[in-house]
Short mmCIF file of C-alpha atoms in Angstrom, two decimals:
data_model
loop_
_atom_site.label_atom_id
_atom_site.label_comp_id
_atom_site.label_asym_id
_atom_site.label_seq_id
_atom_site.Cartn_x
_atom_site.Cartn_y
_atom_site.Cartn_z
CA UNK A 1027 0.00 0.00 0.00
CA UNK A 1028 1.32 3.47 -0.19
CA UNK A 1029 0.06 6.51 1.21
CA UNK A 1030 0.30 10.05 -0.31
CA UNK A 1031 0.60 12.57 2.44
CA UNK A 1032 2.57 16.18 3.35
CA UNK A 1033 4.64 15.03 6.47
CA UNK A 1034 3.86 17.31 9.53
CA UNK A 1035 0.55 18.06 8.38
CA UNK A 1036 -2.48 17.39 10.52
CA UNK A 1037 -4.59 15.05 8.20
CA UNK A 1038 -1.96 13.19 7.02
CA UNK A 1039 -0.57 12.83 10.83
CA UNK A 1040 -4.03 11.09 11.31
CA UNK A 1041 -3.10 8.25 9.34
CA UNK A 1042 0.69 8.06 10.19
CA UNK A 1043 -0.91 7.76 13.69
CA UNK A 1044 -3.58 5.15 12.90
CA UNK A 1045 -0.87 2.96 11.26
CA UNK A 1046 1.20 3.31 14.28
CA UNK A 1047 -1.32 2.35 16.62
CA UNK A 1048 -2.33 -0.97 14.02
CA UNK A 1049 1.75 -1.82 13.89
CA UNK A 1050 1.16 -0.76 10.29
CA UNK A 1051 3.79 1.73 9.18
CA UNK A 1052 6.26 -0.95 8.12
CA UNK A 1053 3.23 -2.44 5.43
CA UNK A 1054 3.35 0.80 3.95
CA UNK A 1055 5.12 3.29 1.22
CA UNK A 1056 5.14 6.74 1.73
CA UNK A 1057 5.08 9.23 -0.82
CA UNK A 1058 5.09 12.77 -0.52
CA UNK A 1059 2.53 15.29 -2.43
CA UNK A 1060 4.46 18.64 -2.31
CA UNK A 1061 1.18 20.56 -0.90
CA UNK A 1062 2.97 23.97 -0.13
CA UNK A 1063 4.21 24.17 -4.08
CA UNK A 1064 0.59 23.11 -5.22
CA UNK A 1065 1.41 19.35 -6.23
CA UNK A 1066 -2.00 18.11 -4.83
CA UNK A 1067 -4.27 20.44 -7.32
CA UNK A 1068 -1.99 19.33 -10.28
CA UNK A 1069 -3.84 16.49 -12.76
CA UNK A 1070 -1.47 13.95 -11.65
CA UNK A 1071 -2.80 13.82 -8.26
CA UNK A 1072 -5.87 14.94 -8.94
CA UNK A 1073 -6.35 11.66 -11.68
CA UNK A 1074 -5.56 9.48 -8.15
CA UNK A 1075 -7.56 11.85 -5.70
CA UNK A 1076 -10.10 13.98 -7.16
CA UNK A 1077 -10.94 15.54 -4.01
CA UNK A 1078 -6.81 17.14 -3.98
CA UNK A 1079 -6.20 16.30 -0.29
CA UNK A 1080 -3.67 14.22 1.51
CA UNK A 1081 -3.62 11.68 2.71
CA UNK A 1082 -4.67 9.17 0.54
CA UNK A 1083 -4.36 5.60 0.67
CA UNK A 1084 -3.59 3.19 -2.42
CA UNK A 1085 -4.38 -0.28 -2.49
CA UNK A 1086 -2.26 -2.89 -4.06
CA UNK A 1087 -4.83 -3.30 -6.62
CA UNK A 1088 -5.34 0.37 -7.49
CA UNK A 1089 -7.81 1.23 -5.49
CA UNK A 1090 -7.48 4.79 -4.22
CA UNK A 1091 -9.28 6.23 -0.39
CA UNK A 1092 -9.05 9.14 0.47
CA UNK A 1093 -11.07 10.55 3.60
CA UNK A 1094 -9.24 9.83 6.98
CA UNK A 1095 -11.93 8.04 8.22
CA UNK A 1096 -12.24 5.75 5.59
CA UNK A 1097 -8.83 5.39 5.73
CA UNK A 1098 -8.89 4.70 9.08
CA UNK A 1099 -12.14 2.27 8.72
CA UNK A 1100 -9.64 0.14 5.85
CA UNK A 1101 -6.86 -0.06 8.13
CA UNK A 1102 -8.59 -1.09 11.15
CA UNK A 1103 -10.85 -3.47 9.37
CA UNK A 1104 -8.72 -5.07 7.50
CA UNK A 1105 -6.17 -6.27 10.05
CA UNK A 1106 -7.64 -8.65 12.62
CA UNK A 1107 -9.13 -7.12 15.63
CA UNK A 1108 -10.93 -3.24 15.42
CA UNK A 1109 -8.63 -1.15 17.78
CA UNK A 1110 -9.48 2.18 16.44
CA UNK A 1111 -13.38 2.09 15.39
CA UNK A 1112 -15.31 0.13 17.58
CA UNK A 1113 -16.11 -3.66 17.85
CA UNK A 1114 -19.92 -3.42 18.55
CA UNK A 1115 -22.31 -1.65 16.60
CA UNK A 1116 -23.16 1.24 19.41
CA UNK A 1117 -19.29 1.36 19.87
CA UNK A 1118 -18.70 1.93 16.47
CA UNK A 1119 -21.70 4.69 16.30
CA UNK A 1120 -20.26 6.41 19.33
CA UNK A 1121 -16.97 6.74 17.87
CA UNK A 1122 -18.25 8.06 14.60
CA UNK A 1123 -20.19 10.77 16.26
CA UNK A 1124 -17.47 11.93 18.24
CA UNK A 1125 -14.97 11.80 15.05
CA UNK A 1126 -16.99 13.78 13.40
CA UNK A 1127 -17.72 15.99 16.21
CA UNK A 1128 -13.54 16.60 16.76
CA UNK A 1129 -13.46 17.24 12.64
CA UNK A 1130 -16.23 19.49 12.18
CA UNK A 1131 -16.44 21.37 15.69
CA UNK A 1132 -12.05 21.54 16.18
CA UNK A 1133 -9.74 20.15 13.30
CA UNK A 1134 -11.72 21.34 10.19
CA UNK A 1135 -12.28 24.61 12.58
CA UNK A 1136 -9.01 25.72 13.38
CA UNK A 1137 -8.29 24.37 9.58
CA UNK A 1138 -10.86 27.18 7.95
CA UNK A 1139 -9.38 29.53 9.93
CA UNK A 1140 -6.25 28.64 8.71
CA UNK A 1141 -7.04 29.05 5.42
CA UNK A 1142 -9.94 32.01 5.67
CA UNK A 1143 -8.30 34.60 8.17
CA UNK A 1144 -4.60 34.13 7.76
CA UNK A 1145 -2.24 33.86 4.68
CA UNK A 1146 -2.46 30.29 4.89
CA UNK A 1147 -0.24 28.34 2.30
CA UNK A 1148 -0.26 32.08 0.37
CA UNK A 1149 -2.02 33.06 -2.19
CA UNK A 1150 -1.19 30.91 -5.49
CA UNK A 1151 -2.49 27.60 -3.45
CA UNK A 1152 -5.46 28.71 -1.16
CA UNK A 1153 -7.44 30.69 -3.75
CA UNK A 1154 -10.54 32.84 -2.90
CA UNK A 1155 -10.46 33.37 1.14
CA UNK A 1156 -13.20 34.60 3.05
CA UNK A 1157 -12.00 36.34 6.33
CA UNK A 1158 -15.35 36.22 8.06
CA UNK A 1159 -16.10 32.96 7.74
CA UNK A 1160 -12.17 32.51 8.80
CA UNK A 1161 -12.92 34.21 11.95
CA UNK A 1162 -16.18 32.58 12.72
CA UNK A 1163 -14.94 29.00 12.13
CA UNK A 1164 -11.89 30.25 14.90
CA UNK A 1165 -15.01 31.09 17.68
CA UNK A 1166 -16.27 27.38 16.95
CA UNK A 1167 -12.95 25.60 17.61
CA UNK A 1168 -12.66 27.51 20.82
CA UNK A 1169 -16.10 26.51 21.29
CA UNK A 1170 -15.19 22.71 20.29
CA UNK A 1171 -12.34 22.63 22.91
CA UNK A 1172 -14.62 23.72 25.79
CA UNK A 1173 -17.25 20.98 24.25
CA UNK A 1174 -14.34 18.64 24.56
CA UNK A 1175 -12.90 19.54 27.87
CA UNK A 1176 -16.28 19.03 29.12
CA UNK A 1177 -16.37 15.31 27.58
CA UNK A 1178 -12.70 14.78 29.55
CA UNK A 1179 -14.14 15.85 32.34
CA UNK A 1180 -16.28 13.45 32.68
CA UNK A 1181 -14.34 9.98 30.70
CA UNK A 1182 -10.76 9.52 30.15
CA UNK A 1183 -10.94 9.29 26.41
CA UNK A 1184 -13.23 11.43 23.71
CA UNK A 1185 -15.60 8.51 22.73
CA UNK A 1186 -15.42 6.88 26.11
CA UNK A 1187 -13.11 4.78 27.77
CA UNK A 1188 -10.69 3.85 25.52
CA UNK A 1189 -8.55 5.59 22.77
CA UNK A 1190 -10.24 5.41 19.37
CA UNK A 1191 -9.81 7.37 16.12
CA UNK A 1192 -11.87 10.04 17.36
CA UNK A 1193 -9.00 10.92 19.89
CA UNK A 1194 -6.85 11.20 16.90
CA UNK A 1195 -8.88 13.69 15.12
CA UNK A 1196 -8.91 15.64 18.18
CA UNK A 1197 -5.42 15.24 18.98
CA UNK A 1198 -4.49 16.48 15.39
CA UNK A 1199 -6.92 19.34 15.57
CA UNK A 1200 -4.39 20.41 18.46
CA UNK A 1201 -1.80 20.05 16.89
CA UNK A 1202 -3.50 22.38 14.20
CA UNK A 1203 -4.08 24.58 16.19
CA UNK A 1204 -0.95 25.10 17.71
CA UNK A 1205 0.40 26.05 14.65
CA UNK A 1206 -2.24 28.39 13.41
CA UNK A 1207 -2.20 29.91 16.72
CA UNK A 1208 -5.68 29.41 18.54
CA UNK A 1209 -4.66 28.25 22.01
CA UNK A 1210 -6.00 26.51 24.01
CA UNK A 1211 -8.22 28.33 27.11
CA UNK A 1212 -6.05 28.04 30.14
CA UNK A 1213 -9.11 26.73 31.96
CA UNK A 1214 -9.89 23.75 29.79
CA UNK A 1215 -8.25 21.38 31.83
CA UNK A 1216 -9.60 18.18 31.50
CA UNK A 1217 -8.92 18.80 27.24
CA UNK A 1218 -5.16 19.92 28.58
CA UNK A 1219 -4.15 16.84 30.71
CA UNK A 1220 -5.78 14.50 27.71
CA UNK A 1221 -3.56 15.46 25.43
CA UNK A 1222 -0.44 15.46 27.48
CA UNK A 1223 -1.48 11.77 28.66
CA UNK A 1224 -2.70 10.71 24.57
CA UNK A 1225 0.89 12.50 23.51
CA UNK A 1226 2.52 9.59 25.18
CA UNK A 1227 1.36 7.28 23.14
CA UNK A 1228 3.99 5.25 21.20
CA UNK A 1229 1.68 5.93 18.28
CA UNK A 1230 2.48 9.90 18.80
CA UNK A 1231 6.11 10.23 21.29
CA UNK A 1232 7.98 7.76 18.66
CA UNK B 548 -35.14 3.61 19.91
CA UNK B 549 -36.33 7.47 19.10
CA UNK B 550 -35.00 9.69 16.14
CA UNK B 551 -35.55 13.49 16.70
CA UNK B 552 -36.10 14.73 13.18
CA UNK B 553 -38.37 17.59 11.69
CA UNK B 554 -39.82 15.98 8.94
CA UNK B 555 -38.78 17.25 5.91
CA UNK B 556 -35.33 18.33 6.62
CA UNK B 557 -32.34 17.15 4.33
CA UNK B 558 -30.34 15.15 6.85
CA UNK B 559 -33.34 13.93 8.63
CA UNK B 560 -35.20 11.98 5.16
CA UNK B 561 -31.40 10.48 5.28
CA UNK B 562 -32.11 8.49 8.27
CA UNK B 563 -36.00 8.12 7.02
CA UNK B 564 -34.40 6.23 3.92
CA UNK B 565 -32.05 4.07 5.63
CA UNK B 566 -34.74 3.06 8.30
CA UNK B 567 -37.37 2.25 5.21
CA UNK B 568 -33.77 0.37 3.34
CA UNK B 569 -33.69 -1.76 6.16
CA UNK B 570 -37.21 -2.49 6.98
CA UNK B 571 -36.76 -0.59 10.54
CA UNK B 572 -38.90 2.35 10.19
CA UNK B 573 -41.54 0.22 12.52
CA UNK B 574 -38.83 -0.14 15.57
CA UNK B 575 -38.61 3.64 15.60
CA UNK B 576 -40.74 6.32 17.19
CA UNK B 577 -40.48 9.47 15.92
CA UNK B 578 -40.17 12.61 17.79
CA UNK B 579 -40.39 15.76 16.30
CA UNK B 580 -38.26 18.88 17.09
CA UNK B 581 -39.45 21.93 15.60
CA UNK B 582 -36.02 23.41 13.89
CA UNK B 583 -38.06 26.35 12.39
CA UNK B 584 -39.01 27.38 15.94
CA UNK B 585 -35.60 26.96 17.47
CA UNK B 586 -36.50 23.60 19.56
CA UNK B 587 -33.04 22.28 18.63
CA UNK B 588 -31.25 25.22 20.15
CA UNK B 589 -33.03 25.02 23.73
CA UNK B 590 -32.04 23.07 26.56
CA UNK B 591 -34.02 20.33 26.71
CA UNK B 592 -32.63 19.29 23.20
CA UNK B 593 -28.59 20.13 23.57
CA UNK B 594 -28.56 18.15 26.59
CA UNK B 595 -29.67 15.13 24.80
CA UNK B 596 -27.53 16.41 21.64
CA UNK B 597 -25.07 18.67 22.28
CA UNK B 598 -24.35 19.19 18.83
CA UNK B 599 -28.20 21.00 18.45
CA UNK B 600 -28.81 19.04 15.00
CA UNK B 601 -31.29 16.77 13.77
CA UNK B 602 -31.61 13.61 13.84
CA UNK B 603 -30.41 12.25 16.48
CA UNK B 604 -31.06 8.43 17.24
CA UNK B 605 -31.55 7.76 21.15
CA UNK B 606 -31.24 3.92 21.83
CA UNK B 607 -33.50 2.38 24.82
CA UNK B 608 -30.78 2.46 26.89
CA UNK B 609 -30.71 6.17 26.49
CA UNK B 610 -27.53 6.76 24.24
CA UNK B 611 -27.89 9.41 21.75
CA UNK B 612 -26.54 8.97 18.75
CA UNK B 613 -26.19 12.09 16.36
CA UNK B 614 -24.42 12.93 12.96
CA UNK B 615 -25.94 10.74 9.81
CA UNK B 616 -22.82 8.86 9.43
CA UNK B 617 -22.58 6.98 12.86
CA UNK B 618 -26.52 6.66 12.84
CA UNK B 619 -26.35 5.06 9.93
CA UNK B 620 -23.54 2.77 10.87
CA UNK B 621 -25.72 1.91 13.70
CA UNK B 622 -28.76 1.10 12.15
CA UNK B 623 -26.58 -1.24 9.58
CA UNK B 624 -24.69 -3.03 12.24
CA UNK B 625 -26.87 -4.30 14.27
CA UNK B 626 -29.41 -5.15 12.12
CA UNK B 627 -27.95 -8.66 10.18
CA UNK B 628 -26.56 -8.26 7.35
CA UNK B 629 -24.81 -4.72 6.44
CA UNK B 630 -26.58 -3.55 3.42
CA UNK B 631 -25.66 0.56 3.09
CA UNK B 632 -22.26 0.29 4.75
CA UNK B 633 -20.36 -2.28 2.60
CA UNK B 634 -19.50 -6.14 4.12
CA UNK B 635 -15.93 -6.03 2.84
CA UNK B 636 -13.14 -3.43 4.60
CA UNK B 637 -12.30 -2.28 0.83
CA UNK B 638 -16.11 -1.94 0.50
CA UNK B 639 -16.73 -0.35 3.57
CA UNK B 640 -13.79 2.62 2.51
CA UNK B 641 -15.34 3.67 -0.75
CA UNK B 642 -18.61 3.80 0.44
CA UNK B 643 -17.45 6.03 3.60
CA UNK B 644 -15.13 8.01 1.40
CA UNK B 645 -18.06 8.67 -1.11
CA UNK B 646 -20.47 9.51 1.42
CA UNK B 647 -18.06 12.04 2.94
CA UNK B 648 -17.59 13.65 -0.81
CA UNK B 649 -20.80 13.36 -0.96
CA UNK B 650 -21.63 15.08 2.60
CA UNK B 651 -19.45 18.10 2.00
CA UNK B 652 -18.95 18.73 -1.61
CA UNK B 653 -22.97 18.63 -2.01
CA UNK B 654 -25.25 18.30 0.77
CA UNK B 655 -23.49 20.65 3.39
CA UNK B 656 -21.85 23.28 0.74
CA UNK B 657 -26.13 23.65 -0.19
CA UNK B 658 -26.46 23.97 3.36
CA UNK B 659 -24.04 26.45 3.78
CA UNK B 660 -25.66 28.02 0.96
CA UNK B 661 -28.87 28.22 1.84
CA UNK B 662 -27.99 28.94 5.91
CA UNK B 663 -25.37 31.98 4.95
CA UNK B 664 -26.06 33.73 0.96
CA UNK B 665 -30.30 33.21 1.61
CA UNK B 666 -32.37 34.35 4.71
CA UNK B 667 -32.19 30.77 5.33
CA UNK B 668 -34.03 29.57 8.63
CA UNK B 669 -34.43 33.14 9.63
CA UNK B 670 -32.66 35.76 11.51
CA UNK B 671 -33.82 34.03 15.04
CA UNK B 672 -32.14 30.74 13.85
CA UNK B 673 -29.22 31.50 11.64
CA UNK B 674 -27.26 34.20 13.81
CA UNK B 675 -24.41 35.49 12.10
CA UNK B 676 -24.38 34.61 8.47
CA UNK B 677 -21.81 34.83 6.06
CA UNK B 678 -22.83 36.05 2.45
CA UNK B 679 -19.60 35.42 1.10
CA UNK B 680 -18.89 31.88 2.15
CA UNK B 681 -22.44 30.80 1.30
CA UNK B 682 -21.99 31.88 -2.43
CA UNK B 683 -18.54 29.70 -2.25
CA UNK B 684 -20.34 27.09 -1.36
CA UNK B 685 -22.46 27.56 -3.84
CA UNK B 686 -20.24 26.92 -6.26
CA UNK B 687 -18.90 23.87 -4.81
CA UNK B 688 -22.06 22.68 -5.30
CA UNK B 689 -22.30 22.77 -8.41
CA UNK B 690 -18.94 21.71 -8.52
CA UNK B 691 -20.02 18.57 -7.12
CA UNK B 692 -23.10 17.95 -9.37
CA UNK B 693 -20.54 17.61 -12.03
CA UNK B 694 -17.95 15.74 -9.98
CA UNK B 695 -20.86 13.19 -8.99
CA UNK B 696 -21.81 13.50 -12.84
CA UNK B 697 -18.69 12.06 -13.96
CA UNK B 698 -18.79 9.38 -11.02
CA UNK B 699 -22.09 7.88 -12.46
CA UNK B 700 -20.94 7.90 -16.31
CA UNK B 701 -19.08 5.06 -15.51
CA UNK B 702 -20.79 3.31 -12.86
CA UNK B 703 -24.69 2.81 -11.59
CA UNK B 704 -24.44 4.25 -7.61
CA UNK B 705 -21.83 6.37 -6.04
CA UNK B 706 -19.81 4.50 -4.26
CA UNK B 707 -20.05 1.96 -7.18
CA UNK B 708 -21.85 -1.27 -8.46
CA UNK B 709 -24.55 -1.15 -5.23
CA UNK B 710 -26.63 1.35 -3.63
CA UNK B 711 -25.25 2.34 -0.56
CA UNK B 712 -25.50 5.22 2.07
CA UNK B 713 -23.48 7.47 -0.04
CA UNK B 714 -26.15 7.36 -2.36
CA UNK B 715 -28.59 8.35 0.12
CA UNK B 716 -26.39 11.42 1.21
CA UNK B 717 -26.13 12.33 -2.51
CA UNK B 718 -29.77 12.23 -2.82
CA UNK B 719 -30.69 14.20 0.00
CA UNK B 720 -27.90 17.03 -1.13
CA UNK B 721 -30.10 16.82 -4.61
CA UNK B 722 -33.41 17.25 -2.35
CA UNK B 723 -31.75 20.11 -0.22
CA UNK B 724 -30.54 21.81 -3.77
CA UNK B 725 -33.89 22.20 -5.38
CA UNK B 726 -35.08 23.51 -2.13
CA UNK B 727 -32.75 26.14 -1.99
CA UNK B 728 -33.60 26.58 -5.68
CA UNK B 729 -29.43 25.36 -6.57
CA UNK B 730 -29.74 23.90 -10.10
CA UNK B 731 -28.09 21.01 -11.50
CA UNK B 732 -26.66 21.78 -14.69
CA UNK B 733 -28.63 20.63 -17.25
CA UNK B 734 -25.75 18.52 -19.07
CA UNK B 735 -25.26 16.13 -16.30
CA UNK B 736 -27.41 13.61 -17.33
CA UNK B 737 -26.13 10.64 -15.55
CA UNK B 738 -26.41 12.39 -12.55
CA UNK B 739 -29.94 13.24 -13.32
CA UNK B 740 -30.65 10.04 -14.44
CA UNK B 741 -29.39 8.34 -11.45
CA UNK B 742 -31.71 10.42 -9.63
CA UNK B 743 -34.77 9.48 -11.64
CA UNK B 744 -33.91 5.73 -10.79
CA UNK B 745 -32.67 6.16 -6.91
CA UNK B 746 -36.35 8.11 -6.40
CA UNK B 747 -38.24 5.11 -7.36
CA UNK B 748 -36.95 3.00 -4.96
CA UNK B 749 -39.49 1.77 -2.30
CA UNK B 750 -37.77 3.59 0.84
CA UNK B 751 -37.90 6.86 -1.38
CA UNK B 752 -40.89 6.65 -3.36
CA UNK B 753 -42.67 4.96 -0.38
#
């Protein structure tokens, strides 16, 4: 399998994290999509990935995902045991809900704002921006990590009691937001002692 | 089990098909929370979903389920046999990458649309809107007609030889566009002729 990824970058660490967690990264070839210099919206990528985002995975026979959670669903399913996504059916649901709560509500968030309200990757590869919707996007990822904080509060992990992929979407929406510069609110401490207990990990310390 | 749903609503007739898809429309009571009023913004409502959307799915032991995706999941799972989610790990990938393609290049960039460039819901509902970012998203849907255009040239459903719940996604973006008066262009036939064939199923057409 190979994937096609930007290292460093939060979707892509999704799935670098996901196949650490599986004992995956040796089963697979990484090959870098030069996003900063445009390479994803260029035909050759786009004939593989017509949605132009890293990461995607390839399949031995071709077969090309993109979308980190079907990414992640592939990998998990298709190795023995679920680790990442649930083993019963209200498991599974509960971990999808809060994945897509963590993208929506934090990573794809602080990722608009990224994009919207600041320079971003600079003008040649973001496009049309729209500051306002930049700035409003910011208010709900500030709003997502109070929703969150509340959710640590109250369980050790975001989908419950044990680490799932919806832990790494939030963990990479961090991440994200470290580097675009919304921080954390000092008083969210529940969402700040999570993440210095998930960034343990083998799957994330190395 | 409950869903909260207003009937009518885009994301809402997606859990309405894949209850009728799996004969399970009978095991459900629905409850109705009156969006257009504001229902799903009081109390009562965020503390059973905290995300303040419709539907949500509560379970009889008093889990709450929201987001399509994970409902969906549920619904499939623990029903028998999986019959809108895919029964094969590659399966289960295409189908969840389509449906997310399908989820924000369509349904959700109408929804954005309609929520931010028209009056939308209201001005009690919306809040802030963003004129700019709706007309973006605009685009993108369109954009999407004509990605999901090409898709179905070359193959009968979306995520490929068998109807699945990206289709149902898909459809329900189509059902939220003509609402919000969004056009398909009239040169995608295969996308429009997909739809003529996907509304006469039974869990559609009733």
């Amino acid at each position: 399998m190979k994937v096609y990824e930007f290292d460093g970058f939060p979707n892509p660490a999704r799935v670098r994290i996901a196949l650490a967690e599986k004992k995956m990264t040796d089963q697979v070839e990484f090959v870098s999509i030069n996003v900063p210099e445009g390479e994803h919206q260029q035909a050759a990528y786009l004939a593989k990935n017509p949605s132009g985002t890293v990461p995607a995975l390839e399949l031995d026979d071709g077969t090309v995902i993109s979308e980190c959670t079907a990414i992640t669903e592939y990998l998990d399913a298709s190795s023995g045991e679920r680790a990442l996504t649930g083993t019963t059916p209200k498991e599974a649901a509960v971990i999808h809900m809060m994945q897509r709560r963590a993208e929506a509500g934090l990573l794809d968030a602080v990722g608009a704002y990224f994009h919207h309200a600041t320079p971003g990757l600079g003008p040649d590869i973001e496009g049309e921006q729209c500051s306002q919707w930049g700035e409003m996007q910011r208010h709900r990822a500030e709003q997502g990590m109070r929703y969150f904080d509340g959710v640590l509060a109250d369980q050790p992990y975001i989908a419950g009691e044990a680490f799932s992929m919806a832990d790494i979407t939030a963990f990479a929406g961090l991440a994200f937001a470290d580097f675009a510069k919304v921080e954390i609110p000092a008083d969210c401490e529940a969402l700040i002692a999570w993440r210095a207990r998930v960034s343990k990990r083998p799957s994330i310390a190395g």
